[in-house]
Amino acid sequence: MSDTSQTAQAAQAKSAQIKEPAAEAARKSSMTRRGAGGDQASRGRTTIADGVVMKIAGLAARDVDGVHDMGSAASRTFGSVRDRVPGGRAGVTRGVKAEVGEVQTALDLEIVVEYGVSIIDVAGDVRENVISAVERMTGLEVVEVNIAVSDVKLPEEEEEEPETRIQ
């Protein structure tokens, strides 16, 4: 064999050694993405209903100090009646509206604050708590949380109880 052919063969072998690890890494990466325990997001789709996001947001908002209740006066009245009916469920979604997309959600909350608290601080705490809970539990990006303060609970106000017909 001539020196030229040996040199060409050596260069070819060296080139193959350099390319082989890169090709092997690409092949393994491709296998990982396609299967064998790879990216699970490519194996199906998860959808989250508006009601799920509304429940999470409602519970997170109620956890904030200074929030007395949620919803408008009419919805709170109907809700208190419904809560007293046997088999009725507590309205954790009262005062919450959600618009849910594939990767993002937007929320509207209507709250009643206790008298004497800073409404701006309570609204900020509600916004922060709701965003944290919804993003952590659903993986959705919360793009906005609009808060409407519909009432202030005064200390001397008694809870409105529906009148009963029998005693």
Backbone as JSON, one array per atom type, in Angstrom:
{
  "sequence": "MSDTSQTAQAAQAKSAQIKEPAAEAARKSSMTRRGAGGDQASRGRTTIADGVVMKIAGLAARDVDGVHDMGSAASRTFGSVRDRVPGGRAGVTRGVKAEVGEVQTALDLEIVVEYGVSIIDVAGDVRENVISAVERMTGLEVVEVNIAVSDVKLPEEEEEEPETRIQ",
  "N": [[0.82, -1.17, 0.0], [0.41, 2.23, -0.69], [1.81, 5.26, 0.69], [0.08, 7.38, 0.38], [-2.45, 6.22, 0.09], [-2.66, 4.97, 2.57], [-2.62, 7.18, 4.26], [-4.96, 8.43, 3.45], [-6.83, 6.51, 4.19], [-6.47, 6.53, 6.98], [-7.24, 9.12, 7.59], [-9.89, 8.96, 6.84], [-10.85, 7.05, 8.66], [-10.42, 8.4, 11.05], [-12.14, 10.57, 10.7], [-14.57, 9.2, 10.66], [-14.63, 8.31, 13.3], [-14.96, 10.68, 14.65], [-17.41, 11.6, 13.67], [-19.08, 9.5, 14.39], [-19.68, 9.44, 17.29], [-21.26, 11.77, 17.43], [-23.36, 11.16, 15.69], [-24.37, 8.92, 16.99], [-25.22, 10.06, 19.43], [-27.24, 11.75, 18.47], [-29.0, 9.84, 17.47], [-29.73, 8.47, 19.83], [-30.94, 10.57, 21.22], [-33.09, 11.06, 19.54], [-34.49, 8.66, 19.83], [-35.2, 8.82, 22.51], [-36.99, 10.97, 22.48], [-39.05, 9.93, 20.9], [-40.05, 7.65, 22.14], [-39.84, 4.94, 24.49], [-40.07, 5.8, 27.19], [-39.83, 8.52, 26.89], [-40.57, 11.96, 26.18], [-43.5, 12.67, 27.68], [-45.55, 14.4, 27.11], [-45.99, 14.33, 24.43], [-47.55, 12.14, 24.06], [-50.24, 12.35, 24.34], [-53.1, 14.39, 25.24], [-54.01, 16.87, 27.57], [-56.82, 18.29, 28.96], [-58.3, 20.96, 30.74], [-61.11, 21.7, 32.54], [-63.25, 24.61, 32.67], [-64.64, 24.81, 35.1], [-62.99, 23.48, 36.92], [-60.76, 25.17, 37.16], [-62.13, 27.36, 38.16], [-62.99, 26.44, 40.69], [-60.52, 26.02, 42.0], [-59.51, 28.66, 42.0], [-61.55, 29.98, 43.46], [-61.37, 28.76, 46.01], [-58.73, 29.46, 46.67], [-58.92, 32.26, 46.76], [-60.7, 32.64, 48.9], [-59.09, 31.89, 51.0], [-57.58, 34.05, 51.72], [-56.84, 36.49, 54.15], [-59.17, 38.93, 55.18], [-60.97, 38.68, 53.15], [-64.3, 38.39, 53.11], [-66.51, 37.16, 51.87], [-67.71, 35.86, 48.71], [-68.94, 36.89, 45.51], [-71.95, 38.48, 44.2], [-74.55, 40.32, 45.96], [-77.05, 39.14, 45.44], [-76.32, 36.59, 44.46], [-75.06, 35.59, 46.71], [-77.21, 35.43, 48.51], [-78.94, 33.55, 47.26], [-77.15, 31.47, 47.27], [-76.79, 30.96, 50.02], [-79.27, 29.92, 50.68], [-79.31, 27.64, 49.04], [-77.18, 26.25, 50.2], [-78.3, 25.36, 52.57], [-80.14, 23.49, 51.89], [-80.8, 20.05, 52.04], [-78.35, 17.95, 50.69], [-77.46, 19.92, 49.06], [-74.69, 21.71, 47.68], [-71.83, 23.48, 48.8], [-71.13, 26.66, 47.41], [-68.37, 26.98, 45.96], [-67.53, 28.13, 43.68], [-68.86, 30.46, 43.45], [-68.95, 33.82, 42.52], [-66.78, 33.67, 40.87], [-65.38, 33.68, 37.66], [-64.12, 32.04, 34.84], [-61.99, 31.87, 32.04], [-60.76, 29.56, 30.01], [-58.05, 28.47, 28.12], [-55.91, 26.53, 25.94], [-53.31, 26.74, 26.99], [-53.37, 28.94, 28.63], [-55.12, 31.0, 31.04], [-57.73, 33.21, 32.11], [-59.11, 35.14, 34.72], [-62.0, 36.32, 36.51], [-62.96, 37.8, 39.46], [-65.31, 38.31, 42.07], [-65.52, 39.91, 45.03], [-66.23, 40.23, 48.6], [-65.14, 42.35, 51.03], [-63.84, 42.61, 54.38], [-64.72, 45.16, 56.71], [-62.43, 47.77, 57.37], [-60.05, 46.71, 56.47], [-57.31, 47.06, 54.16], [-58.32, 47.55, 50.99], [-56.87, 47.51, 48.61], [-54.57, 46.08, 49.37], [-55.72, 43.6, 50.11], [-56.85, 42.83, 47.66], [-54.52, 42.59, 46.12], [-53.24, 40.48, 47.53], [-55.13, 38.46, 47.13], [-55.02, 38.2, 44.34], [-52.35, 37.34, 44.01], [-52.36, 34.91, 45.48], [-54.3, 33.41, 44.1], [-53.21, 33.26, 41.47], [-50.85, 31.84, 42.01], [-51.87, 29.36, 43.05], [-53.5, 28.39, 40.91], [-51.67, 28.23, 38.74], [-49.77, 26.45, 39.8], [-51.28, 24.11, 40.29], [-52.54, 23.49, 37.84], [-50.83, 24.05, 35.72], [-51.37, 25.9, 33.83], [-50.87, 29.12, 32.37], [-51.58, 32.02, 34.06], [-53.01, 34.77, 32.8], [-54.4, 37.06, 33.5], [-55.99, 38.43, 36.39], [-58.86, 39.73, 37.29], [-60.33, 41.76, 39.7], [-63.26, 42.5, 41.37], [-64.59, 44.45, 43.83], [-67.42, 44.02, 45.51], [-68.79, 44.61, 47.81], [-68.66, 45.68, 51.29], [-68.16, 44.17, 54.32], [-69.66, 45.11, 57.19], [-68.96, 45.47, 60.7], [-71.21, 45.5, 62.44], [-73.22, 44.44, 60.94], [-75.48, 41.82, 60.61], [-75.41, 38.4, 59.67], [-77.28, 37.67, 56.83], [-80.16, 35.83, 57.06], [-82.31, 33.55, 55.58], [-85.83, 33.8, 55.91], [-87.81, 31.44, 57.66], [-90.69, 29.39, 57.17], [-91.75, 27.81, 59.08], [-91.61, 27.11, 62.61]],
  "CA": [[0.0, 0.0, 0.0], [1.2, 3.44, -0.77], [1.64, 6.2, 1.81], [-1.07, 8.22, 0.09], [-3.67, 5.48, 0.39], [-2.69, 4.78, 4.03], [-2.97, 8.48, 4.83], [-6.37, 8.65, 3.13], [-7.6, 5.59, 5.03], [-6.36, 7.01, 8.35], [-8.07, 10.33, 7.68], [-11.27, 8.51, 6.75], [-11.16, 6.39, 9.94], [-10.49, 9.46, 12.07], [-13.37, 11.3, 10.43], [-15.67, 8.32, 11.09], [-14.64, 8.3, 14.77], [-15.48, 11.97, 15.11], [-18.82, 11.66, 13.32], [-19.85, 8.42, 15.02], [-20.31, 9.84, 18.55], [-22.31, 12.76, 17.17], [-24.49, 10.44, 15.1], [-24.92, 8.07, 18.06], [-25.94, 10.94, 20.35], [-28.46, 12.2, 17.79], [-29.89, 8.69, 17.4], [-30.26, 8.24, 21.19], [-31.84, 11.68, 21.52], [-34.3, 10.84, 18.77], [-35.21, 7.54, 20.46], [-35.77, 9.29, 23.76], [-38.15, 11.8, 22.18], [-40.11, 9.17, 20.27], [-40.62, 6.57, 22.95], [-38.99, 4.37, 25.53], [-40.09, 6.64, 28.37], [-39.45, 9.88, 26.52], [-41.44, 13.09, 26.48], [-44.87, 12.19, 27.84], [-46.49, 15.38, 26.56], [-46.29, 13.98, 23.04], [-48.33, 10.91, 24.06], [-51.65, 12.62, 24.57], [-53.47, 15.78, 25.48], [-54.73, 17.11, 28.81], [-57.66, 19.49, 28.95], [-58.77, 21.32, 32.07], [-62.41, 22.36, 32.41], [-63.4, 25.92, 33.31], [-65.09, 24.6, 36.47], [-61.84, 23.09, 37.75], [-60.01, 26.4, 37.43], [-62.98, 28.21, 39.0], [-62.93, 25.92, 42.06], [-59.19, 26.32, 42.56], [-59.44, 30.11, 42.22], [-62.47, 30.32, 44.54], [-60.8, 28.33, 47.3], [-57.53, 30.27, 46.93], [-59.35, 33.62, 47.12], [-61.29, 32.6, 50.23], [-58.02, 31.67, 51.98], [-56.9, 35.31, 52.03], [-57.41, 37.27, 55.26], [-59.83, 40.15, 54.74], [-62.05, 38.32, 52.24], [-65.43, 37.9, 53.91], [-67.33, 36.27, 51.05], [-67.52, 36.09, 47.29], [-70.15, 36.98, 44.71], [-72.83, 39.62, 44.4], [-75.52, 40.13, 47.05], [-78.07, 38.18, 44.99], [-75.74, 35.24, 44.39], [-74.81, 35.13, 48.1], [-78.5, 35.08, 49.09], [-79.33, 32.27, 46.69], [-76.17, 30.47, 47.72], [-77.04, 30.57, 51.4], [-80.46, 29.06, 50.65], [-78.89, 26.37, 48.46], [-76.31, 25.56, 51.15], [-79.12, 24.8, 53.64], [-80.95, 22.4, 51.35], [-80.08, 18.77, 52.14], [-77.77, 17.54, 49.42], [-76.92, 21.09, 48.37], [-73.25, 21.82, 47.84], [-71.33, 24.84, 49.01], [-70.79, 27.27, 46.13], [-67.0, 27.47, 45.96], [-67.28, 28.89, 42.45], [-69.65, 31.7, 43.47], [-68.12, 35.01, 42.4], [-65.6, 33.38, 40.04], [-65.57, 33.35, 36.24], [-62.84, 31.67, 34.24], [-61.9, 31.62, 30.61], [-59.62, 28.65, 29.95], [-57.57, 28.05, 26.81], [-55.05, 25.35, 25.99], [-52.14, 26.98, 27.84], [-53.55, 30.15, 29.43], [-56.44, 31.25, 31.6], [-58.01, 34.55, 32.65], [-60.1, 35.0, 35.78], [-62.7, 37.47, 37.07], [-63.43, 37.49, 40.8], [-66.12, 39.31, 42.75], [-65.32, 39.62, 46.45], [-66.71, 41.1, 49.66], [-64.06, 42.48, 51.99], [-64.22, 43.01, 55.73], [-64.5, 46.58, 56.98], [-61.21, 48.11, 58.09], [-58.85, 46.22, 55.8], [-56.92, 47.78, 52.95], [-58.87, 46.84, 49.82], [-55.77, 47.33, 47.65], [-53.73, 44.99, 49.86], [-56.47, 42.36, 50.01], [-56.94, 42.49, 46.23], [-53.18, 42.12, 45.72], [-53.02, 39.17, 48.12], [-56.02, 37.52, 46.43], [-54.45, 38.0, 43.0], [-51.13, 36.55, 44.16], [-52.71, 33.56, 45.92], [-55.03, 32.74, 43.01], [-52.26, 32.96, 40.4], [-49.96, 30.77, 42.49], [-52.6, 28.09, 43.15], [-53.94, 27.92, 39.59], [-50.5, 27.84, 37.95], [-49.15, 25.28, 40.41], [-52.12, 22.93, 40.18], [-52.98, 23.19, 36.48], [-49.79, 24.27, 34.72], [-51.8, 26.96, 32.92], [-50.38, 30.46, 32.66], [-52.66, 32.96, 34.38], [-52.66, 36.02, 32.13], [-54.95, 38.18, 34.26], [-56.99, 38.2, 37.43], [-59.59, 40.97, 37.53], [-61.04, 41.66, 40.97], [-64.28, 43.52, 41.62], [-65.05, 44.44, 45.22], [-68.84, 44.34, 45.38], [-69.38, 45.01, 49.09], [-67.81, 45.68, 52.48], [-68.88, 43.59, 55.46], [-69.53, 45.95, 58.38], [-68.97, 44.63, 61.91], [-72.53, 45.41, 63.06], [-74.16, 43.74, 60.06], [-75.67, 40.41, 60.91], [-75.53, 37.57, 58.48], [-78.65, 37.58, 56.37], [-80.67, 34.48, 57.07], [-83.64, 33.52, 54.97], [-86.92, 33.52, 56.86], [-88.42, 30.14, 57.5], [-92.13, 29.45, 57.35], [-92.14, 27.06, 60.27], [-90.72, 27.3, 63.77]],
  "C": [[0.87, 1.24, 0.0], [0.9, 4.33, 0.44], [0.4, 7.05, 1.62], [-2.35, 7.5, 0.44], [-3.8, 5.23, 1.88], [-3.13, 6.08, 4.73], [-4.46, 8.75, 4.61], [-7.25, 7.76, 3.99], [-7.6, 6.06, 6.49], [-7.24, 8.23, 8.55], [-9.55, 9.96, 7.67], [-11.71, 7.86, 8.07], [-11.31, 7.42, 11.05], [-11.77, 10.26, 11.93], [-14.58, 10.5, 10.89], [-15.78, 8.3, 12.61], [-15.23, 9.59, 15.31], [-16.98, 12.04, 14.85], [-19.66, 10.65, 14.07], [-20.44, 8.83, 16.36], [-21.43, 10.85, 18.35], [-23.55, 12.08, 16.61], [-25.17, 9.57, 16.15], [-25.72, 8.9, 19.05], [-27.25, 11.41, 19.75], [-29.48, 11.07, 17.74], [-30.52, 8.42, 18.77], [-31.26, 9.33, 21.57], [-33.16, 11.5, 20.79], [-35.13, 9.72, 19.36], [-35.89, 8.0, 21.74], [-37.02, 10.12, 23.51], [-39.32, 10.98, 21.66], [-40.74, 8.12, 21.17], [-39.67, 6.15, 24.03], [-38.91, 5.3, 26.73], [-39.73, 8.08, 28.1], [-40.47, 10.91, 26.95], [-42.91, 12.63, 26.52], [-45.9, 13.15, 27.27], [-46.86, 15.04, 25.12], [-47.16, 12.73, 22.95], [-49.81, 11.14, 24.32], [-51.86, 14.07, 24.92], [-54.26, 15.87, 26.78], [-55.54, 18.38, 28.66], [-58.19, 19.71, 30.36], [-60.04, 22.15, 31.9], [-62.41, 23.69, 33.15], [-63.75, 25.76, 34.79], [-63.96, 24.21, 37.41], [-61.04, 24.33, 38.14], [-60.81, 27.32, 38.35], [-62.94, 27.74, 40.46], [-61.6, 26.24, 42.73], [-59.08, 27.8, 42.9], [-60.34, 30.54, 43.37], [-61.93, 29.96, 45.91], [-59.57, 29.17, 47.66], [-57.9, 31.69, 47.35], [-59.91, 33.65, 48.53], [-60.26, 32.42, 51.35], [-57.34, 32.96, 52.43], [-57.62, 36.04, 53.16], [-57.98, 38.57, 54.71], [-60.93, 39.88, 53.73], [-63.16, 37.71, 53.08], [-66.25, 36.87, 53.14], [-67.03, 36.58, 49.59], [-68.87, 36.11, 46.59], [-70.95, 38.22, 45.03], [-73.82, 39.31, 45.52], [-76.56, 39.08, 46.66], [-77.51, 36.76, 44.97], [-75.44, 34.7, 45.78], [-76.1, 34.7, 48.76], [-78.97, 33.73, 48.57], [-78.4, 31.16, 47.15], [-76.42, 30.03, 49.14], [-78.27, 29.68, 51.51], [-80.07, 27.68, 50.13], [-78.04, 25.56, 49.43], [-77.11, 24.86, 52.25], [-80.0, 23.63, 53.18], [-80.16, 21.1, 51.49], [-79.61, 18.31, 50.76], [-77.21, 18.69, 48.62], [-75.43, 21.2, 48.64], [-72.87, 23.28, 48.03], [-70.84, 25.39, 47.67], [-69.38, 27.84, 46.13], [-66.69, 28.28, 44.7], [-68.08, 30.19, 42.4], [-68.69, 32.89, 43.43], [-66.88, 34.81, 41.55], [-66.04, 33.05, 38.62], [-64.2, 33.07, 35.66], [-63.0, 31.47, 32.75], [-60.61, 30.82, 30.42], [-59.31, 28.28, 28.51], [-56.71, 26.81, 26.96], [-53.87, 25.53, 26.93], [-52.29, 28.18, 28.76], [-54.96, 30.21, 29.98], [-56.52, 32.69, 32.1], [-59.17, 34.41, 33.62], [-60.7, 36.34, 36.16], [-63.26, 37.04, 38.41], [-64.25, 38.64, 41.34], [-66.07, 38.98, 44.23], [-66.01, 40.64, 47.34], [-65.58, 41.14, 50.69], [-64.61, 42.9, 53.36], [-63.89, 44.48, 55.94], [-63.19, 46.76, 57.75], [-59.94, 47.61, 57.43], [-58.56, 47.08, 54.58], [-57.4, 46.98, 51.74], [-57.77, 46.56, 48.8], [-54.88, 46.17, 48.08], [-54.44, 43.65, 49.75], [-56.56, 41.91, 48.55], [-55.6, 41.96, 45.71], [-52.88, 40.73, 46.26], [-53.88, 38.1, 47.44], [-55.43, 37.18, 45.06], [-53.23, 37.08, 43.07], [-51.44, 35.1, 44.53], [-53.41, 32.76, 44.82], [-54.06, 32.34, 41.89], [-51.37, 31.79, 40.81], [-50.67, 29.42, 42.5], [-52.97, 27.55, 41.78], [-52.74, 27.46, 38.75], [-49.85, 26.57, 38.49], [-49.97, 24.01, 40.17], [-52.49, 22.54, 38.75], [-51.87, 23.29, 35.44], [-50.17, 25.33, 33.7], [-51.16, 28.28, 33.33], [-51.58, 31.36, 32.92], [-52.27, 34.31, 33.81], [-53.26, 37.23, 32.81], [-55.94, 37.68, 35.3], [-57.62, 39.55, 37.73], [-60.42, 40.78, 38.79], [-61.99, 42.83, 41.11], [-64.71, 43.38, 43.07], [-66.49, 44.92, 45.2], [-69.47, 44.82, 46.68], [-68.32, 45.01, 50.17], [-68.67, 45.16, 53.62], [-68.6, 44.46, 56.69], [-69.64, 45.08, 59.63], [-70.36, 44.47, 62.51], [-73.57, 44.71, 62.19], [-74.26, 42.28, 60.48], [-75.75, 39.66, 59.6], [-77.0, 37.49, 58.11], [-79.09, 36.11, 56.35], [-82.06, 34.49, 56.46], [-84.69, 33.16, 56.03], [-87.49, 32.15, 56.58], [-89.91, 30.27, 57.76], [-92.57, 28.71, 58.6], [-91.15, 27.3, 61.38], [-90.66, 26.06, 64.59]]
}
